[in-house]
């Protein structure tokens, strides 16, 4: 992997002339995105910033002396611990306090954090995340914008790129809460077949080359994928598959929405290393190979800090970034100051720094690995032994094997089994929740023949895992007799 | 608070069926399928249900266990804002814990949650809303501030080809947003008291659906400290507007970020230490809202903490009828998700036992209002000032290069003077030569359409586009310097 020196959030062009093709980004925009006007007040505000000494009597911002918070501090784990997550969980580790001030020096002053800002988010935070991006992905030429998490980022991308009647591509089992969000916008989903290793590139190619615009409408120009610990199947795309998919996207001019909230939980080794060392063992993102600028990568703090952070970042070419920011300026506005202040301090020199954050993440990975191993052990003992189900991937995808070829009663049997489990005291998500039914006439078989899966998570306590799987094994046996 | 005399069109509980107002998008939106499973789970009679369904990180993995906020003490402070600004008052510490008791713990606040917001936060804001506005039958939902709230409501009702009504000078950051998906604006004439009810009625009565499409069904207004003119609608106008809304089946979007900064109210200096007395007195000084008179359920009131805490809070709430509340919650679920936990925790603690409590928050609000008022008074010598903004009228007809043509038929909305060009010149001259920025009224003007103006005697909006919006949100020093530069700039401009 090439290590490029860190750059600011709007990177200057890196010479990648050999591989980059000229992409017409404009053609991908929805008519709404094309029509959107910039905010006239912000234009005036920008013009006023140009000349020093200009008095701005144009904006109605409350003065910072009126903000009723002069300090916020956070009690966080000390990153000096050998295994910070374990020490934190057991309460045996040291703690540190990181603080943000309004009137005293700190990494990101509350004066800035609590004021109105641009949709993209504060420069200090974007720069810190662009730096992280550079160390991990070395993106060729991209811009960072802050989001309120991946659901926010993704649904904004739908509005940015999708018109009513458009068909978008996705994995046949996917995070349906998000695909459902696109439906009222008039977007239709075209499911791509998966196997144990995730999205099948040849099926993607097949769909695109067989597409008939006369009967199916405009050819799809967007692919939504969850490449790591895919939700719900748990698979992670190999480097080879990613390269194949990127090549197909290049050939058919497809925008790739890389939804990657579990990316940082992919580390499988036990060493505590620097960011650079970790970068080498993480999967290669679509962003890292994005010479065309056709990838919009969605990162989130939800799984690596907490869901309630409601903070993440989108990395894309500068044209899309600008259009995305205009949409943000016309809707939810920039993220909250408190979250930006916290992340700035955490990643800054008075906090953990980027290397410290990576250390925390490594420690988290080990914890999740431990739980996954426990899950697999118990699964083997209590469930697999009966021969009715297997588990693979990170989120476990169990397959009760059901007889029959196409056109089976799999969906009904799954429904029955789900309810039986519920009454026995266990909840797992049935595959039907995540299944994308093909409505554009591209696939041969109906997905309901393949919904013989449950999604189970291992984020609960050890007791939950043991007791839950015991119930699962027992109920499964009862079901099959 | 005086009781509004509004007749109800509705059923016993007040709500009428307003579902026909929903856009196609809102109508087609399905609930999150994962939430469906949650419903099935909640209806399951088994106790001790083990869930292996959700992917939430366990709270033991959150890298924080306590958060501290240092805020002004409002308890025994007669003027907490001034003390805070001068650093002369006491401070108070508010804390959020993960594992100890508090109003909204880190453990409860940081998992994935329902779109309307965390229950503890919704409860405190519902209580506050009921106390201040006494809504007949409404529900509270959290937003990420007013821009978020307003643009979500626009999407709830607006479709391509629709027209929405608003003040003829309005806030373009908001009014520009639905233009991108084909919603157009109809500007209603204003006077110094704000939107003119008779003008609103006239536009609706005169509307030709054949020529202009569906009659407008949504009215978007900022009834207190209107942006940019600074006007506040009187109670009488509010009642008239509500009656018009009932007659013509309008939805009213009450965008009210400056509500608690109302000035020139007879100050009954309440020195009472009894919290309920103080709150009652505080409330009595505030003007009745559209929400409080909303017997039909056609008002969506949009409140925010941006001007009373800080813009970076990115937190507010919408109060609306049950149907709209549900639709907004579904939309939030399918988009931004609920607001950040930090903000919800802070607000909940602030309004609770260990914080300022509601009474303390009212003390802060009252003090804040006095602070803005004193700054406005500082400007009173020069201009007629309101709220956070001053709407400065410039008499361009006194300019040597002012041109006026006679109206001789043709479109009633085409400009007959060069007001707009002179305004642009003045704005640029002030910025580039004097180094002071004001926003010209052209930024706020809603384009007129001949189809909905009177042809006789109508003065085109272009010819009335003669204002500069100034803010007095800055320090006294900035205000003084700014005014000096304005004075110099105007003198030079008129001596042209």
Coordinates of N, CA, C and O in Angstrom, one line a residue, chain A residues 32 39-41 44 48 51 53-55 57-63 65-77 85 88-89 95 114 116 148 151-152 155 159 175-177 180-181 184 302-303 305-310 330-331 333-334 336-338 342 352 360 368 375 422-423 425-427 429 433 455-457 459 464 467-468, chain B residues 25 29-30 32-34 40-41 44 46 49-50 52-54 56-57 60-72 81 84-85 110 112 144 147-148 151 155 171-173 176-177 180 306-307 309-312 314 331 334-338 340-342 346 364 372 375 388-389 432 435-437 439 469-471 473 475 481-482 485:
Chain A
X32 N -33.1 17.3 -8.7 CA -33.1 18.1 -7.5 C -31.7 18.7 -7.2 O -31.6 19.9 -7.0
X39 N -26.8 28.8 -0.8 CA -27.4 29.7 0.2 C -26.9 31.1 0.0 O -25.7 31.4 0.2
X40 N -27.8 32.0 -0.4 CA -27.3 33.4 -0.7 C -26.7 34.1 0.5 O -25.8 34.9 0.4
X41 N -27.2 33.8 1.7 CA -26.6 34.5 2.9 C -25.2 34.0 3.2 O -24.3 34.8 3.5
X44 N -22.8 35.7 0.9 CA -22.5 37.1 1.3 C -21.5 36.9 2.5 O -20.5 37.7 2.5
X48 N -17.7 38.5 2.7 CA -17.4 39.4 3.8 C -16.1 38.9 4.5 O -15.4 39.7 5.1
X51 N -12.1 40.3 3.0 CA -11.3 41.5 3.4 C -11.2 41.5 4.9 O -12.2 41.5 5.6
X53 N -10.8 43.0 8.6 CA -11.3 44.2 9.2 C -12.7 44.5 8.8 O -13.3 45.5 9.3
X54 N -13.3 43.7 8.0 CA -14.7 44.0 7.6 C -15.6 43.7 8.8 O -15.5 42.6 9.4
X55 N -16.5 44.6 9.0 CA -17.5 44.4 10.1 C -18.7 43.7 9.5 O -19.3 44.2 8.6
X57 N -22.3 43.0 9.8 CA -23.6 43.3 10.5 C -24.7 42.6 9.8 O -25.9 42.9 9.9
X58 N -24.3 41.5 9.0 CA -25.3 40.8 8.2 C -25.9 39.6 8.9 O -27.0 39.3 8.7
X59 N -25.1 39.0 9.8 CA -25.6 37.7 10.3 C -26.1 37.8 11.7 O -25.6 38.6 12.5
X60 N -27.1 36.9 12.0 CA -27.8 37.0 13.3 C -27.3 36.0 14.3 O -28.1 35.4 15.0
X61 N -26.0 35.7 14.3 CA -25.5 34.8 15.3 C -25.4 35.4 16.7 O -24.9 36.4 16.9
X62 N -25.9 34.6 17.7 CA -25.7 35.1 19.1 C -24.2 35.1 19.4 O -23.5 34.3 18.9
X63 N -23.8 36.2 20.1 CA -22.4 36.3 20.5 C -22.0 35.2 21.4 O -22.8 34.8 22.3
X65 N -20.4 35.2 24.0 CA -20.4 35.5 25.5 C -21.8 35.1 26.0 O -22.0 35.0 27.3
X66 N -22.7 34.8 25.1 CA -24.1 34.4 25.6 C -24.2 32.9 25.6 O -25.3 32.4 26.0
X67 N -23.2 32.1 25.2 CA -23.3 30.7 25.2 C -23.2 30.3 26.7 O -22.3 30.6 27.4
X68 N -24.2 29.5 27.2 CA -24.2 29.2 28.7 C -23.4 28.0 29.0 O -23.7 27.3 30.0
X69 N -22.4 27.7 28.2 CA -21.5 26.6 28.6 C -20.1 27.1 28.4 O -19.7 27.5 27.3
X70 N -19.3 27.1 29.4 CA -17.9 27.6 29.2 C -16.9 26.5 29.2 O -15.7 26.7 28.9
X71 N -17.3 25.3 29.7 CA -16.4 24.1 29.7 C -17.2 22.9 29.6 O -18.3 22.8 30.2
X72 N -16.7 21.9 28.8 CA -17.2 20.6 28.8 C -16.1 19.6 29.0 O -15.0 19.8 28.4
X73 N -16.2 18.7 30.0 CA -15.1 17.7 30.0 C -15.7 16.3 30.0 O -16.8 16.1 30.4
X74 N -14.8 15.3 29.6 CA -15.3 14.0 29.4 C -14.3 13.0 30.1 O -13.1 13.2 30.0
X75 N -14.8 12.1 30.9 CA -14.0 11.1 31.6 C -13.8 9.9 30.6 O -14.8 9.2 30.3
X76 N -12.6 9.7 30.1 CA -12.3 8.7 29.1 C -11.3 7.7 29.6 O -10.6 8.0 30.6
X77 N -11.2 6.6 29.0 CA -10.1 5.6 29.4 C -8.7 6.2 29.1 O -8.6 6.9 28.2
X85 N -9.5 -1.5 26.4 CA -10.9 -1.9 26.4 C -11.2 -2.8 27.6 O -12.1 -2.6 28.4
X88 N -10.9 -0.9 30.9 CA -12.1 0.0 31.0 C -13.3 -0.8 31.5 O -14.0 -0.3 32.4
X89 N -13.5 -1.9 30.8 CA -14.7 -2.7 31.1 C -14.7 -3.2 32.6 O -15.7 -3.3 33.2
X95 N -8.1 6.4 34.3 CA -9.0 7.3 33.5 C -8.3 8.6 33.2 O -7.4 9.0 34.0
X114 N -19.7 26.0 19.0 CA -21.1 26.4 19.2 C -21.7 27.4 18.3 O -22.8 27.8 18.4
X116 N -22.7 29.0 14.3 CA -23.2 28.4 13.0 C -21.9 28.1 12.2 O -20.9 28.8 12.3
X148 N -24.1 13.0 10.0 CA -24.7 12.7 11.3 C -24.7 11.2 11.5 O -25.6 10.7 12.2
X151 N -26.7 6.6 8.3 CA -28.0 6.6 7.8 C -28.3 8.0 7.2 O -28.9 8.1 6.1
X152 N -27.8 9.0 7.9 CA -27.9 10.4 7.4 C -27.2 10.6 6.0 O -27.7 11.0 5.1
X155 N -28.8 8.4 3.1 CA -30.1 8.9 2.6 C -29.9 10.3 1.9 O -30.6 10.6 0.9
X159 N -30.7 11.2 -2.3 CA -31.3 12.4 -2.8 C -30.4 13.1 -3.8 O -30.8 13.8 -4.7
X175 N -29.1 -4.0 4.4 CA -29.7 -3.3 5.5 C -31.0 -2.6 5.0 O -30.9 -1.4 4.5
X176 N -32.1 -3.3 5.1 CA -33.3 -2.8 4.5 C -33.9 -1.5 5.0 O -34.6 -0.9 4.4
X177 N -33.5 -1.2 6.3 CA -34.0 0.1 6.8 C -33.5 1.2 5.8 O -34.3 2.2 5.6
X180 N -35.3 0.8 2.2 CA -36.7 1.2 2.4 C -36.8 2.7 2.3 O -37.7 3.3 1.8
X181 N -35.8 3.4 2.9 CA -35.8 4.9 2.9 C -35.8 5.5 1.5 O -36.3 6.6 1.3
X184 N -39.8 5.8 -1.0 CA -40.7 7.0 -1.2 C -40.1 8.0 -2.2 O -40.8 8.9 -2.7
X302 N -20.4 5.4 15.0 CA -21.5 4.6 15.7 C -21.0 3.3 16.4 O -21.3 3.1 17.5
X303 N -20.2 2.5 15.6 CA -19.8 1.3 16.2 C -18.4 1.3 16.9 O -18.1 0.4 17.6
X305 N -17.4 4.3 18.6 CA -17.5 5.1 19.8 C -18.9 4.7 20.4 O -19.0 3.9 21.3
X306 N -19.9 5.3 19.9 CA -21.3 4.9 20.3 C -22.3 5.4 19.3 O -22.1 6.4 18.6
X307 N -23.5 4.7 19.1 CA -24.5 5.1 18.2 C -24.9 6.6 18.4 O -25.1 7.3 17.5
X308 N -25.1 6.9 19.7 CA -25.6 8.3 20.0 C -24.7 9.4 19.6 O -25.0 10.6 19.8
X309 N -23.5 9.1 19.2 CA -22.6 10.2 18.7 C -23.2 11.0 17.6 O -23.0 12.2 17.4
X310 N -23.9 10.2 16.7 CA -24.6 10.8 15.5 C -23.5 11.7 14.8 O -23.7 12.9 14.5
X330 N -29.2 23.1 3.0 CA -30.6 23.3 2.8 C -31.4 22.4 3.7 O -32.6 22.2 3.4
X331 N -30.8 21.7 4.6 CA -31.6 20.8 5.4 C -31.1 20.7 6.8 O -31.3 21.6 7.6
X333 N -28.3 21.0 8.3 CA -27.1 21.8 8.7 C -26.0 20.9 9.2 O -26.1 19.7 9.3
X334 N -24.9 21.6 9.6 CA -23.7 20.9 10.0 C -24.0 20.2 11.3 O -24.9 20.5 12.0
X336 N -23.6 18.8 15.2 CA -23.6 19.5 16.5 C -22.2 19.8 17.0 O -21.3 19.0 16.8
X337 N -22.1 20.9 17.7 CA -20.8 21.3 18.2 C -20.2 20.4 19.3 O -19.0 20.2 19.3
X338 N -21.1 19.8 20.1 CA -20.6 19.0 21.2 C -19.8 17.8 20.7 O -18.7 17.4 21.2
X342 N -15.8 17.0 21.1 CA -15.3 15.7 21.7 C -14.3 15.0 20.8 O -13.2 14.6 21.2
X352 N -6.1 11.4 22.9 CA -5.4 10.1 22.5 C -4.6 10.3 21.2 O -3.7 9.5 21.0
X360 N -7.2 2.1 20.6 CA -8.5 1.8 21.2 C -9.3 0.8 20.3 O -9.8 -0.2 20.7
X368 N -14.3 -7.9 20.4 CA -15.3 -8.5 19.5 C -14.9 -9.9 19.0 O -15.7 -10.8 18.9
X375 N -19.0 -17.3 20.7 CA -20.3 -17.6 20.0 C -20.0 -18.9 19.2 O -20.9 -19.8 19.2
X422 N -39.2 -17.2 19.3 CA -39.7 -16.1 20.1 C -40.4 -16.6 21.3 O -40.1 -16.2 22.5
X423 N -41.3 -17.5 21.1 CA -42.0 -18.1 22.2 C -41.1 -18.9 23.2 O -41.5 -19.1 24.3
X425 N -38.2 -17.8 23.9 CA -37.4 -16.8 24.6 C -36.2 -16.3 23.9 O -35.3 -15.8 24.5
X426 N -36.2 -16.4 22.5 CA -35.0 -15.9 21.8 C -35.4 -15.1 20.6 O -36.3 -15.5 19.8
X427 N -34.8 -14.0 20.4 CA -35.0 -13.2 19.2 C -33.8 -13.2 18.3 O -32.7 -12.8 18.7
X429 N -32.9 -12.0 14.0 CA -33.6 -11.4 12.9 C -33.7 -12.4 11.7 O -32.7 -13.0 11.3
X433 N -36.4 -10.0 6.6 CA -36.3 -8.6 7.0 C -35.3 -7.9 6.1 O -35.5 -6.7 5.9
X455 N -30.1 -13.7 11.2 CA -28.9 -12.9 11.6 C -28.9 -12.8 13.1 O -29.9 -12.4 13.7
X456 N -27.8 -13.3 13.7 CA -27.6 -13.2 15.2 C -26.4 -12.3 15.4 O -25.4 -12.4 14.7
X457 N -26.5 -11.5 16.4 CA -25.3 -10.7 16.8 C -24.7 -11.2 18.0 O -25.3 -11.9 18.9
X459 N -22.9 -9.1 20.1 CA -22.5 -7.9 20.9 C -23.0 -7.9 22.3 O -22.6 -7.1 23.1
X464 N -25.6 -13.9 27.6 CA -26.6 -13.8 26.5 C -26.2 -14.8 25.4 O -27.1 -15.5 24.9
X467 N -26.8 -18.6 26.7 CA -28.2 -18.9 26.9 C -28.9 -18.9 25.6 O -29.8 -19.8 25.3
X468 N -28.7 -17.8 24.8 CA -29.4 -17.7 23.6 C -29.1 -18.8 22.6 O -30.1 -19.4 22.1
Chain B
X25 N -44.5 11.5 -1.3 CA -43.4 10.9 -0.6 C -43.8 10.5 0.8 O -43.5 9.4 1.3
X29 N -44.1 6.6 2.4 CA -43.0 6.2 3.3 C -43.5 5.0 4.2 O -44.5 5.1 4.9
X30 N -42.7 3.9 4.2 CA -43.1 2.8 5.1 C -42.3 2.9 6.4 O -41.2 3.4 6.4
X32 N -39.9 1.6 9.3 CA -38.7 0.8 9.3 C -39.0 -0.7 9.6 O -39.6 -0.9 10.7
X33 N -38.6 -1.7 8.7 CA -39.0 -3.0 9.0 C -38.5 -3.6 10.3 O -39.0 -4.5 10.9
X34 N -37.3 -3.1 10.7 CA -36.7 -3.6 11.9 C -37.6 -3.1 13.1 O -37.7 -3.8 14.1
X40 N -43.4 -6.7 17.2 CA -43.7 -8.1 17.4 C -43.1 -8.6 18.7 O -43.7 -9.3 19.5
X41 N -41.9 -8.2 18.9 CA -41.1 -8.6 20.1 C -41.8 -8.0 21.4 O -42.0 -8.8 22.4
X44 N -44.7 -9.9 22.5 CA -44.5 -11.3 22.9 C -44.6 -11.5 24.4 O -44.0 -10.7 25.1
X46 N -43.5 -13.7 26.4 CA -42.4 -14.3 27.2 C -41.6 -13.3 28.0 O -41.2 -12.2 27.4
X49 N -36.9 -12.4 27.7 CA -36.5 -12.7 26.3 C -35.1 -12.3 26.0 O -34.6 -11.3 26.4
X50 N -34.4 -13.2 25.4 CA -33.0 -12.9 25.0 C -32.9 -12.4 23.6 O -33.4 -13.0 22.7
X52 N -30.8 -11.5 20.4 CA -29.6 -11.6 19.6 C -29.9 -10.9 18.3 O -29.3 -11.2 17.3
X53 N -30.8 -9.9 18.4 CA -31.2 -9.3 17.2 C -30.5 -8.0 16.8 O -30.3 -7.7 15.7
X54 N -30.2 -7.2 17.8 CA -29.6 -5.9 17.5 C -28.1 -5.8 17.6 O -27.5 -6.5 18.4
X56 N -26.2 -3.2 18.5 CA -25.7 -2.1 19.3 C -24.5 -2.5 20.1 O -24.5 -3.5 20.8
X57 N -23.4 -1.6 20.0 CA -22.3 -1.8 20.9 C -22.7 -1.8 22.3 O -23.6 -0.9 22.7
X60 N -20.6 -0.9 27.9 CA -19.3 -1.0 28.6 C -18.1 -0.6 27.6 O -17.0 -0.4 28.0
X61 N -18.5 -0.5 26.3 CA -17.5 -0.2 25.3 C -17.5 1.3 24.9 O -16.7 1.7 24.1
X62 N -18.4 2.1 25.5 CA -18.4 3.5 25.2 C -17.1 4.1 25.9 O -16.9 3.9 27.1
X63 N -16.3 4.8 25.1 CA -15.1 5.4 25.7 C -15.3 6.6 26.6 O -14.4 7.5 26.6
X64 N -16.4 6.7 27.3 CA -16.6 7.8 28.3 C -17.6 7.3 29.3 O -18.5 6.5 29.0
X65 N -17.4 7.7 30.6 CA -18.3 7.3 31.6 C -18.9 8.5 32.3 O -19.8 8.3 33.1
X66 N -18.4 9.7 32.0 CA -19.0 10.9 32.7 C -18.7 12.1 31.9 O -17.6 12.2 31.3
X67 N -19.7 13.0 31.9 CA -19.5 14.2 31.1 C -19.9 15.4 32.0 O -20.9 15.3 32.8
X68 N -19.1 16.4 32.1 CA -19.3 17.6 32.9 C -19.6 18.8 32.0 O -18.8 19.0 31.1
X69 N -20.5 19.6 32.4 CA -20.8 20.9 31.7 C -20.7 22.0 32.8 O -21.4 21.9 33.8
X70 N -19.9 23.1 32.5 CA -19.9 24.2 33.4 C -20.8 25.3 32.8 O -20.6 25.8 31.7
X71 N -21.8 25.7 33.6 CA -22.8 26.6 33.1 C -23.0 27.7 34.1 O -22.5 27.6 35.2
X72 N -23.7 28.8 33.7 CA -23.9 29.9 34.7 C -24.9 29.4 35.8 O -25.8 28.6 35.5
X81 N -27.4 36.6 32.8 CA -26.6 36.8 31.5 C -25.5 37.8 31.7 O -24.4 37.6 31.3
X84 N -22.7 36.5 33.8 CA -22.0 35.5 33.0 C -21.0 36.2 32.0 O -19.9 35.8 31.9
X85 N -21.5 37.2 31.3 CA -20.7 37.9 30.3 C -19.6 38.7 31.0 O -18.5 38.8 30.5
X110 N -27.0 6.8 24.7 CA -26.2 6.5 23.5 C -26.5 5.3 22.6 O -25.9 5.2 21.6
X112 N -28.8 3.1 19.8 CA -29.7 3.5 18.8 C -31.1 3.7 19.4 O -31.5 3.0 20.3
X144 N -33.0 18.7 14.7 CA -31.6 19.1 14.8 C -31.6 20.6 14.7 O -30.6 21.1 14.1
X147 N -33.7 24.7 10.9 CA -33.5 24.3 9.5 C -34.0 22.9 9.3 O -34.6 22.6 8.3
X148 N -33.5 22.0 10.1 CA -33.8 20.6 10.0 C -35.3 20.4 10.1 O -36.0 19.8 9.2
X151 N -37.3 22.1 7.0 CA -37.1 21.4 5.7 C -37.8 20.0 5.7 O -38.2 19.5 4.7
X155 N -40.9 18.8 3.2 CA -41.0 17.5 2.4 C -42.3 16.8 2.8 O -42.7 16.0 2.0
X171 N -36.8 34.5 4.7 CA -35.4 34.0 4.9 C -35.0 33.0 3.9 O -35.5 31.8 3.9
X172 N -34.1 33.4 2.9 CA -33.9 32.5 1.8 C -33.2 31.2 2.1 O -33.4 30.2 1.3
X173 N -32.5 31.1 3.2 CA -31.9 29.8 3.5 C -33.0 28.7 3.6 O -32.8 27.6 3.3
X176 N -35.3 28.9 -0.1 CA -34.7 28.3 -1.3 C -34.8 26.8 -1.3 O -34.8 26.1 -2.4
X177 N -34.9 26.2 -0.2 CA -34.7 24.7 -0.1 C -35.8 23.9 -0.9 O -35.4 23.0 -1.7
X180 N -35.7 23.4 -5.1 CA -35.0 22.4 -5.8 C -35.9 21.2 -6.2 O -35.6 20.5 -7.1
X306 N -31.2 27.2 19.3 CA -30.1 28.0 18.6 C -29.9 29.4 19.2 O -28.8 29.8 19.4
X307 N -31.0 30.1 19.4 CA -30.8 31.5 19.8 C -30.8 31.7 21.3 O -30.4 32.7 21.8
X309 N -29.6 29.0 23.5 CA -28.5 28.4 24.1 C -27.3 28.7 23.1 O -26.5 29.6 23.4
X310 N -27.2 27.9 22.1 CA -26.2 28.2 21.1 C -26.5 27.6 19.7 O -27.2 26.5 19.7
X311 N -26.1 28.2 18.6 CA -26.5 27.6 17.3 C -25.9 26.2 17.2 O -26.5 25.3 16.6
X312 N -24.7 26.0 17.7 CA -24.1 24.7 17.6 C -24.7 23.5 18.4 O -24.3 22.4 18.3
X314 N -27.6 22.4 17.8 CA -28.3 21.6 16.8 C -29.4 20.8 17.4 O -29.4 19.6 17.3
X331 N -40.1 9.8 9.0 CA -39.1 10.4 8.0 C -37.8 10.6 8.7 O -36.7 10.3 8.1
X334 N -36.0 7.5 8.7 CA -35.4 7.1 7.3 C -34.4 8.2 6.8 O -34.2 8.2 5.6
X335 N -33.9 9.0 7.7 CA -33.0 10.0 7.2 C -31.9 10.3 8.3 O -31.1 9.5 8.6
X336 N -32.1 11.5 9.0 CA -31.1 11.9 9.9 C -30.9 11.1 11.1 O -29.9 11.2 11.8
X337 N -31.9 10.4 11.5 CA -32.0 9.7 12.8 C -32.2 10.8 13.9 O -32.1 12.0 13.6
X338 N -32.4 10.4 15.1 CA -32.7 11.4 16.1 C -31.5 12.2 16.5 O -30.4 11.8 16.0
X340 N -28.3 13.9 18.4 CA -27.1 13.4 19.2 C -27.4 13.3 20.7 O -28.1 14.1 21.2
X341 N -26.9 12.3 21.2 CA -27.1 12.0 22.7 C -26.6 13.1 23.6 O -27.2 13.5 24.6
X342 N -25.4 13.7 23.2 CA -24.8 14.8 24.1 C -25.9 15.9 24.3 O -26.1 16.3 25.4
X346 N -27.8 16.9 27.7 CA -27.6 18.3 28.3 C -28.9 19.0 28.6 O -29.1 19.5 29.7
X364 N -33.0 32.4 32.9 CA -32.0 32.6 31.8 C -32.6 33.4 30.6 O -32.1 34.3 30.1
X372 N -30.5 41.5 25.1 CA -30.7 41.9 23.7 C -31.4 43.3 23.6 O -31.2 44.1 22.7
X375 N -29.1 46.1 24.0 CA -28.3 46.4 22.8 C -29.2 47.0 21.8 O -28.7 47.9 21.0
X388 N -33.6 40.8 16.9 CA -32.1 40.7 16.7 C -31.7 41.5 15.5 O -30.6 41.7 15.2
X389 N -32.7 41.9 14.7 CA -32.4 42.6 13.4 C -33.0 44.0 13.4 O -34.0 44.3 14.0
X432 N -17.1 47.1 0.2 CA -15.8 47.2 -0.3 C -15.1 48.5 0.1 O -13.9 48.5 0.3
X435 N -16.1 48.8 4.5 CA -15.8 47.6 5.2 C -16.8 47.2 6.2 O -16.6 46.9 7.4
X436 N -18.1 47.3 5.8 CA -19.2 46.9 6.7 C -20.3 46.2 5.9 O -20.6 46.6 4.7
X437 N -20.8 45.0 6.4 CA -21.7 44.2 5.6 C -23.1 44.2 6.2 O -23.3 44.0 7.4
X439 N -27.1 42.9 4.9 CA -27.8 42.0 3.9 C -28.8 42.9 3.2 O -29.8 43.4 3.8
X469 N -30.7 44.8 6.0 CA -30.9 44.1 7.3 C -29.6 44.2 8.1 O -28.6 43.7 7.6
X470 N -29.7 44.7 9.3 CA -28.5 44.8 10.2 C -28.8 44.0 11.4 O -29.9 43.9 11.9
X471 N -27.8 43.4 12.0 CA -28.0 42.7 13.2 C -27.3 43.5 14.4 O -26.4 44.2 14.2
X473 N -26.6 41.6 17.1 CA -26.2 40.5 17.9 C -24.7 40.6 18.4 O -24.3 39.9 19.3
X475 N -21.1 42.9 19.8 CA -20.9 43.7 21.0 C -21.2 45.2 20.7 O -21.3 45.6 19.5
X481 N -19.1 50.9 15.7 CA -18.2 51.0 14.5 C -19.0 50.9 13.3 O -18.9 51.6 12.3
X482 N -19.9 49.9 13.3 CA -20.7 49.6 12.1 C -21.6 50.7 11.7 O -21.7 51.1 10.6
X485 N -19.6 53.6 10.1 CA -19.3 53.3 8.7 C -20.5 53.4 7.8 O -20.4 53.8 6.7

